[in-house]
Short mmCIF file of C-alpha atoms in Angstrom, two decimals:
data_model
loop_
_atom_site.label_atom_id
_atom_site.label_comp_id
_atom_site.label_asym_id
_atom_site.label_seq_id
_atom_site.Cartn_x
_atom_site.Cartn_y
_atom_site.Cartn_z
CA UNK A 1 21.50 -12.76 22.30
CA UNK A 2 23.93 -15.69 22.23
CA UNK A 3 26.01 -16.72 19.23
CA UNK A 4 23.74 -19.59 18.16
CA UNK A 5 20.69 -17.37 18.15
CA UNK A 6 22.55 -14.70 16.16
CA UNK A 7 23.59 -17.29 13.59
CA UNK A 8 20.00 -18.50 13.33
CA UNK A 9 18.84 -14.92 12.85
CA UNK A 10 21.30 -14.20 10.05
CA UNK A 11 20.60 -17.50 8.30
CA UNK A 12 16.88 -16.75 8.37
CA UNK A 13 17.30 -13.37 6.69
CA UNK A 14 19.79 -14.76 4.19
CA UNK A 15 17.26 -17.40 3.19
CA UNK A 16 14.53 -14.80 3.13
CA UNK A 17 16.55 -12.55 0.81
CA UNK A 18 17.26 -15.49 -1.49
CA UNK A 19 13.59 -16.42 -1.62
CA UNK A 20 12.66 -12.82 -2.41
CA UNK A 21 15.22 -12.62 -5.20
CA UNK A 22 14.21 -15.94 -6.69
CA UNK A 23 10.57 -14.87 -6.65
CA UNK A 24 11.43 -11.77 -8.67
CA UNK A 25 12.53 -13.23 -11.99
CA UNK A 26 9.42 -12.40 -14.03
CA UNK A 27 8.50 -13.91 -17.36
CA UNK A 28 8.29 -10.99 -19.85
CA UNK A 29 6.04 -13.03 -22.17
CA UNK A 30 3.37 -12.85 -19.47
CA UNK A 31 4.12 -9.36 -18.12
CA UNK A 32 6.65 -6.58 -18.51
CA UNK A 33 8.47 -5.71 -15.26
CA UNK A 34 9.67 -2.13 -15.58
CA UNK A 35 11.61 0.14 -13.24
CA UNK A 36 12.75 3.77 -13.40
CA UNK A 37 16.32 4.72 -12.58
CA UNK A 38 18.38 7.90 -12.31
CA UNK A 39 21.26 8.16 -14.78
CA UNK A 40 23.15 11.27 -15.86
CA UNK A 41 20.36 13.56 -14.73
CA UNK A 42 17.65 11.73 -16.70
CA UNK A 43 15.03 9.12 -15.99
CA UNK A 44 15.71 5.78 -17.70
CA UNK A 45 13.30 2.85 -17.93
CA UNK A 46 14.65 -0.66 -17.38
CA UNK A 47 13.14 -4.10 -17.97
CA UNK A 48 14.07 -5.82 -14.70
CA UNK A 49 15.32 -9.39 -14.48
CA UNK A 50 16.50 -9.50 -10.84
CA UNK A 51 16.07 -7.50 -7.65
CA UNK A 52 18.00 -7.52 -4.40
CA UNK A 53 18.78 -5.05 -1.64
CA UNK A 54 21.89 -3.63 -3.33
CA UNK A 55 21.11 -3.79 -7.06
CA UNK A 56 18.54 -4.42 -9.73
CA UNK A 57 19.55 -6.06 -13.01
CA UNK A 58 17.92 -5.62 -16.39
CA UNK A 59 17.98 -4.05 -19.84
CA UNK A 60 17.97 -0.28 -20.30
CA UNK A 61 15.04 0.22 -22.67
CA UNK A 62 15.46 3.99 -22.80
CA UNK A 63 18.91 3.57 -24.32
CA UNK A 64 17.75 0.76 -26.59
CA UNK A 65 14.96 2.91 -28.06
CA UNK A 66 16.67 6.30 -27.50
CA UNK A 67 13.52 7.49 -25.75
CA UNK A 68 13.44 9.03 -22.29
CA UNK A 69 9.88 9.61 -21.09
CA UNK A 70 9.39 10.11 -17.37
CA UNK A 71 6.40 7.77 -17.17
CA UNK A 72 6.67 4.04 -17.86
CA UNK A 73 3.32 3.86 -19.66
CA UNK A 74 4.50 6.54 -22.10
CA UNK A 75 7.33 4.31 -23.30
CA UNK A 76 5.07 1.27 -23.62
CA UNK A 77 2.53 3.26 -25.63
CA UNK A 78 5.17 4.94 -27.81
CA UNK A 79 7.07 1.82 -28.88
CA UNK A 80 4.60 -1.00 -28.28
CA UNK A 81 4.53 -4.10 -26.10
CA UNK A 82 5.88 -6.47 -28.75
CA UNK A 83 8.70 -4.14 -29.72
CA UNK A 84 9.83 -4.07 -26.09
CA UNK A 85 9.86 -7.88 -26.05
CA UNK A 86 12.15 -7.88 -29.09
CA UNK A 87 14.60 -5.50 -27.43
CA UNK A 88 14.61 -7.59 -24.27
CA UNK A 89 16.00 -10.52 -26.22
CA UNK A 90 18.77 -8.36 -27.75
CA UNK A 91 19.91 -6.00 -25.00
CA UNK A 92 22.84 -6.23 -22.61
CA UNK A 93 22.22 -6.71 -18.91
CA UNK A 94 23.11 -3.75 -16.66
CA UNK A 95 23.33 -3.47 -12.87
CA UNK A 96 21.90 -0.46 -11.08
CA UNK A 97 22.40 0.38 -7.42
CA UNK A 98 19.18 0.34 -5.40
CA UNK A 99 19.89 3.94 -4.34
CA UNK A 100 19.46 4.96 -8.01
CA UNK A 101 16.11 3.20 -8.38
CA UNK A 102 13.11 5.54 -8.33
CA UNK A 103 9.55 4.58 -7.43
CA UNK A 104 8.07 3.18 -10.66
CA UNK A 105 5.35 5.87 -10.80
CA UNK A 106 4.65 9.27 -9.31
CA UNK A 107 1.61 10.00 -7.13
CA UNK A 108 0.37 12.79 -9.39
CA UNK A 109 -3.27 12.45 -8.35
CA UNK A 110 -5.08 11.52 -5.17
CA UNK A 111 -4.50 7.83 -4.50
CA UNK A 112 -7.71 5.81 -4.26
CA UNK A 113 -7.58 3.50 -1.25
CA UNK A 114 -9.92 0.65 -0.31
CA UNK A 115 -10.42 -0.44 3.30
CA UNK A 116 -11.83 -3.67 4.82
CA UNK A 117 -11.63 -5.37 1.43
CA UNK A 118 -10.37 -8.76 2.69
CA UNK A 119 -12.56 -11.03 4.86
CA UNK A 120 -9.94 -11.70 7.56
CA UNK A 121 -9.10 -8.00 7.94
CA UNK A 122 -12.78 -7.08 8.15
CA UNK A 123 -13.23 -9.68 10.89
CA UNK A 124 -10.21 -8.58 12.95
CA UNK A 125 -11.34 -4.94 12.92
CA UNK A 126 -14.95 -5.77 13.92
CA UNK A 127 -16.38 -3.93 10.91
CA UNK A 128 -19.81 -4.93 9.65
CA UNK A 129 -20.19 -2.76 6.54
CA UNK A 130 -19.08 -3.19 2.92
CA UNK A 131 -15.61 -2.07 1.83
CA UNK A 132 -15.08 1.69 1.87
CA UNK A 133 -13.00 4.08 -0.23
CA UNK A 134 -11.00 7.15 0.78
CA UNK A 135 -8.17 9.29 -0.66
CA UNK A 136 -4.57 8.82 0.47
CA UNK A 137 -2.29 11.75 -0.34
CA UNK A 138 1.41 11.06 0.12
CA UNK A 139 4.54 10.92 -1.99
CA UNK A 140 5.95 7.51 -2.82
CA UNK A 141 9.21 6.34 -1.25
CA UNK A 142 11.64 3.67 -2.54
CA UNK A 143 11.55 -0.06 -1.86
CA UNK A 144 14.50 0.19 0.55
CA UNK A 145 13.61 2.99 2.96
CA UNK A 146 12.83 4.08 6.50
CA UNK A 147 9.51 4.95 8.06
CA UNK A 148 9.47 7.44 10.90
CA UNK A 149 7.47 7.01 14.06
CA UNK A 150 6.73 9.51 16.83
CA UNK A 151 5.72 9.13 20.45
CA UNK A 152 2.24 10.34 19.44
CA UNK A 153 1.84 7.58 16.84
CA UNK A 154 0.48 4.08 17.06
CA UNK A 155 2.34 2.99 13.91
CA UNK A 156 0.92 0.03 11.99
CA UNK A 157 1.77 -1.79 8.75
CA UNK A 158 -0.35 -2.93 5.78
CA UNK A 159 0.86 -4.70 2.64
CA UNK A 160 -1.38 -4.02 -0.35
CA UNK A 161 -1.66 -4.70 -4.04
CA UNK A 162 -1.48 -1.41 -5.93
CA UNK A 163 -2.40 -0.80 -9.53
CA UNK A 164 -2.13 2.16 -11.91
CA UNK A 165 -4.42 3.20 -14.76
CA UNK A 166 -2.72 3.86 -18.10
CA UNK A 167 -5.65 5.89 -19.50
CA UNK A 168 -8.45 8.08 -18.21
CA UNK A 169 -11.54 6.28 -16.95
CA UNK A 170 -14.83 8.15 -17.25
CA UNK A 171 -17.04 5.07 -17.31
CA UNK A 172 -16.52 1.45 -16.32
CA UNK A 173 -16.11 0.33 -19.94
CA UNK A 174 -12.96 2.48 -20.23
CA UNK A 175 -11.25 0.09 -17.81
CA UNK A 176 -11.49 -3.00 -19.98
CA UNK A 177 -9.62 -1.55 -22.97
CA UNK A 178 -6.42 -0.43 -21.33
CA UNK A 179 -3.26 -1.72 -19.74
CA UNK A 180 -2.89 -1.69 -15.97
CA UNK A 181 0.36 -1.73 -14.04
CA UNK A 182 0.72 -3.57 -10.72
CA UNK A 183 3.09 -3.01 -7.80
CA UNK A 184 3.59 -3.97 -4.18
CA UNK A 185 2.66 -1.18 -1.76
CA UNK A 186 3.03 -0.50 1.95
CA UNK A 187 0.29 1.59 3.55
CA UNK A 188 1.53 2.74 6.96
CA UNK A 189 -0.95 4.25 9.41
CA UNK A 190 -1.07 6.16 12.68
CA UNK A 191 -3.88 4.31 14.43
CA UNK A 192 -4.21 6.84 17.28
CA UNK A 193 -5.36 9.69 15.05
CA UNK A 194 -7.49 7.25 13.06
CA UNK A 195 -9.32 6.15 16.21
CA UNK A 196 -9.81 9.70 17.49
CA UNK A 197 -11.18 11.04 14.19
CA UNK A 198 -13.30 8.05 13.16
CA UNK A 199 -17.01 8.87 12.83
CA UNK A 200 -18.92 5.83 14.08
CA UNK A 201 -22.20 7.29 12.78
CA UNK A 202 -20.84 7.34 9.19
CA UNK A 203 -18.41 4.40 8.84
CA UNK A 204 -18.95 4.36 5.07
CA UNK A 205 -16.98 7.63 4.81
CA UNK A 206 -13.83 6.27 6.51
CA UNK A 207 -13.39 9.56 8.40
CA UNK A 208 -9.87 9.86 9.77
CA UNK A 209 -8.31 7.36 7.38
CA UNK A 210 -6.87 10.03 5.07
CA UNK A 211 -5.13 11.96 7.86
CA UNK A 212 -3.78 8.84 9.56
CA UNK A 213 -2.27 7.44 6.34
CA UNK A 214 -0.97 10.55 4.57
CA UNK A 215 2.18 11.33 6.56
CA UNK A 216 5.61 11.63 4.97
CA UNK A 217 7.21 8.23 4.41
CA UNK A 218 3.95 6.29 4.86
CA UNK A 219 3.79 5.16 1.20
CA UNK A 220 6.78 3.00 0.14
CA UNK A 221 6.34 0.98 -3.05
CA UNK A 222 8.18 -1.83 -4.78
CA UNK A 223 10.79 -1.08 -7.45
CA UNK A 224 8.85 -2.35 -10.48
CA UNK A 225 5.60 -1.71 -12.30
CA UNK A 226 4.42 -5.02 -13.74
CA UNK A 227 2.29 -4.66 -16.88
CA UNK A 228 0.60 -7.87 -18.02
CA UNK A 229 -0.87 -8.32 -21.47
CA UNK A 230 -4.23 -9.16 -19.92
CA UNK A 231 -4.60 -7.79 -16.42
CA UNK A 232 -7.98 -9.52 -15.93
CA UNK A 233 -6.28 -12.93 -15.89
CA UNK A 234 -3.17 -11.89 -13.99
CA UNK A 235 -3.66 -10.30 -10.60
CA UNK A 236 -5.99 -12.68 -8.76
CA UNK A 237 -3.35 -15.42 -8.52
CA UNK A 238 -0.76 -13.18 -6.84
CA UNK A 239 0.23 -13.76 -3.20
CA UNK A 240 0.72 -11.01 -0.61
CA UNK A 241 3.01 -11.61 2.37
CA UNK A 242 4.40 -9.45 5.15
CA UNK A 243 6.93 -10.22 7.88
CA UNK A 244 7.38 -8.25 11.08
CA UNK A 245 10.97 -9.11 11.88
CA UNK A 246 11.08 -12.90 11.48
CA UNK A 247 7.36 -13.49 11.97
CA UNK A 248 5.01 -13.88 9.01
CA UNK A 249 2.04 -11.64 9.82
CA UNK A 250 0.07 -11.29 6.59
CA UNK A 251 -0.54 -13.89 3.89
CA UNK A 252 -3.42 -13.73 1.40
CA UNK A 253 -4.36 -13.41 -2.28
CA UNK A 254 -6.39 -10.88 -4.33
CA UNK A 255 -8.71 -13.70 -5.35
CA UNK A 256 -10.25 -13.17 -1.88
CA UNK A 257 -11.01 -9.47 -2.36
CA UNK A 258 -14.62 -8.44 -1.72
CA UNK A 259 -14.34 -5.75 -4.41
CA UNK A 260 -12.21 -6.63 -7.42
CA UNK A 261 -10.62 -4.04 -9.71
CA UNK A 262 -13.78 -3.55 -11.78
CA UNK A 263 -15.92 -3.05 -8.68
CA UNK A 264 -13.44 -0.63 -7.08
CA UNK A 265 -13.42 1.39 -10.30
CA UNK A 266 -17.22 1.41 -10.50
CA UNK A 267 -17.60 2.52 -6.87
CA UNK A 268 -14.93 5.22 -7.26
CA UNK A 269 -16.73 6.79 -10.21
CA UNK A 270 -19.88 7.15 -8.09
CA UNK A 271 -18.11 9.61 -5.77
CA UNK A 272 -16.98 11.94 -8.53
CA UNK A 273 -15.49 15.17 -7.21
CA UNK A 274 -17.55 15.40 -4.03
CA UNK A 275 -15.38 16.83 -1.25
CA UNK A 276 -16.51 14.59 1.60
CA UNK A 277 -13.09 13.90 3.16
CA UNK A 278 -10.57 16.23 4.76
CA UNK A 279 -6.79 16.34 4.89
CA UNK A 280 -5.63 18.46 7.82
CA UNK A 281 -8.96 20.34 7.77
CA UNK A 282 -8.89 20.96 4.01
CA UNK A 283 -11.83 19.42 2.05
CA UNK A 284 -10.72 16.92 -0.62
CA UNK A 285 -12.28 14.48 -3.05
CA UNK A 286 -11.37 11.15 -4.59
CA UNK A 287 -11.56 12.55 -8.13
CA UNK A 288 -10.77 16.28 -8.43
CA UNK A 289 -11.63 16.22 -12.16
CA UNK A 290 -14.75 14.10 -11.67
CA UNK A 291 -13.16 11.11 -13.43
CA UNK A 292 -10.19 8.80 -12.88
CA UNK A 293 -7.14 10.36 -14.49
CA UNK A 294 -4.46 8.25 -16.14
CA UNK A 295 -1.61 7.57 -13.76
CA UNK A 296 -3.93 7.38 -10.76
CA UNK A 297 -2.84 4.80 -8.19
CA UNK A 298 -5.29 2.48 -6.46
CA UNK A 299 -4.44 0.43 -3.37
CA UNK A 300 -6.86 -2.43 -3.01
CA UNK A 301 -6.89 -3.14 0.74
CA UNK A 302 -4.84 -5.19 3.16
CA UNK A 303 -5.20 -8.79 4.35
CA UNK A 304 -5.74 -9.81 7.95
CA UNK A 305 -2.79 -9.76 10.33
CA UNK A 306 -2.34 -6.06 11.11
CA UNK A 307 -1.79 -4.82 14.66
CA UNK A 308 -4.89 -2.64 14.63
CA UNK A 309 -8.22 -3.60 16.09
CA UNK A 310 -11.24 -1.62 17.25
CA UNK A 311 -13.11 -1.74 20.57
CA UNK A 312 -15.60 -4.59 20.77
CA UNK A 313 -19.24 -3.86 21.53
CA UNK A 314 -18.72 -5.32 25.00
CA UNK A 315 -15.79 -2.99 25.70
CA UNK A 316 -17.75 0.04 24.50
CA UNK A 317 -20.76 -0.79 26.68
CA UNK A 318 -18.59 -1.40 29.73
CA UNK A 319 -16.72 1.91 29.37
CA UNK A 320 -19.90 3.83 28.55
CA UNK A 321 -21.53 2.59 31.75
CA UNK A 322 -18.44 3.58 33.73
CA UNK A 323 -18.52 7.03 32.12
CA UNK A 324 -22.19 7.50 33.03
CA UNK A 325 -21.43 6.72 36.66
CA UNK A 326 -18.32 8.89 36.88
CA UNK A 327 -19.52 11.91 34.91
CA UNK A 328 -23.31 11.85 35.17
CA UNK A 329 -23.42 15.53 36.19
CA UNK A 330 -21.37 16.67 33.21
CA UNK A 331 -22.15 16.97 29.52
CA UNK A 332 -22.67 13.51 28.06
CA UNK A 333 -19.78 12.66 25.71
CA UNK A 334 -19.07 8.94 26.02
CA UNK A 335 -17.40 8.44 22.63
CA UNK A 336 -14.34 10.56 23.45
CA UNK A 337 -13.99 8.84 26.82
CA UNK A 338 -14.25 5.32 25.36
CA UNK A 339 -11.71 6.09 22.62
CA UNK A 340 -9.31 7.66 25.11
CA UNK A 341 -9.54 4.63 27.40
CA UNK A 342 -9.02 2.26 24.47
CA UNK A 343 -5.92 4.14 23.29
CA UNK A 344 -4.50 3.98 26.83
CA UNK A 345 -5.10 0.23 26.73
CA UNK A 346 -3.26 -0.08 23.40
CA UNK A 347 -0.31 1.95 24.69
CA UNK A 348 -0.09 -0.21 27.77
CA UNK A 349 -0.04 -3.36 25.61
CA UNK A 350 2.83 -1.74 23.63
CA UNK A 351 2.41 -3.84 20.49
CA UNK A 352 2.70 -1.14 17.81
CA UNK A 353 5.83 -0.61 15.71
CA UNK A 354 8.90 0.71 17.50
CA UNK A 355 12.30 2.15 16.65
CA UNK A 356 14.59 -0.40 15.02
CA UNK A 357 11.93 -2.82 13.80
CA UNK A 358 12.09 -4.18 10.25
CA UNK A 359 9.16 -4.87 7.96
CA UNK A 360 9.39 -7.03 4.83
CA UNK A 361 6.51 -6.98 2.35
CA UNK A 362 6.33 -9.06 -0.82
CA UNK A 363 3.91 -9.84 -3.62
CA UNK A 364 4.75 -12.70 -5.96
CA UNK A 365 6.26 -11.41 -9.23
CA UNK A 366 5.92 -7.76 -8.16
CA UNK A 367 9.04 -7.34 -6.04
CA UNK A 368 9.32 -6.46 -2.37
CA UNK A 369 9.70 -3.63 0.13
CA UNK A 370 12.02 -3.42 3.13
CA UNK A 371 11.32 -0.76 5.72
CA UNK A 372 13.12 0.07 8.93
CA UNK A 373 11.28 1.96 11.63
CA UNK A 374 13.15 4.93 13.09
CA UNK A 375 12.10 7.33 15.83
CA UNK A 376 11.86 10.97 14.87
#
């Protein structure tokens, strides 16, 4: 890399960082933007005014109210939305190192994940069914973090809009009368295991998705939980973007979702506590208690622009014919052969994430995530 190209590279990322910071100066009259930090062995909740890679800036609400709940929604419910707004206008600005910023929520319950919920992503993956739901079970990692890859992985990225319920939901009507919190989420996946486990006879069950997406470090989230006064009018105008290095790969808006928040909630409740998925051979459900518990995280699906694709019908037919000619005297098992050949093709193309790559994901007003890929 020559000097001019290096300078261009650094200028690009400087401008990118500035644009991310400028995008993250939320208007508290429209939505609270709350983070959790570590301080003196306790969790503090901060109304955030600015975010960058080194620091966040804001007002320490826990100290203002002398209340130290672990969960952000607890503070909002205890003191009230309007009371927080009053404190915001009175408090002193503090700076907190990014290393002291916690994920804004904890993944206490099974995360509800939607797949093929954007038109462009559905098209690029050659899927012809409605969106599907599945559980993702992984601990959250901070907005500045690493994601580990292995030689056995085909590591892929997905930026998603996440939201969190503040109250239990036992019927759809419970959704309308509560606050929701929104955050930017990365949903990393190992596409090799997903392809090998996928059940083409039951695509509506998203078999293999849970295992491929539930590895350690595969669930980074932005630093803030954004809580609008009226979530119904807020989230559809947001913009999701993801860069792989310097190249913009994903760019879409929740207004294009097939299933909106109400529909995702309605479809989730239909599953109840049926254990129709597995995580490393253990049966699991979307809703262990047969309803959506408060604090449950939902990730709403990713836009088009991921690395992943599936074999086309033409590819499947071609490989199946080849299999029948090569192995006609053996037990007929074309699916495993076709998948194995397709994975070899993907590895030869060598387009999946590699050691040293950087991923930048952003949702307007919700903050951003920066991940660096490292080999394990």
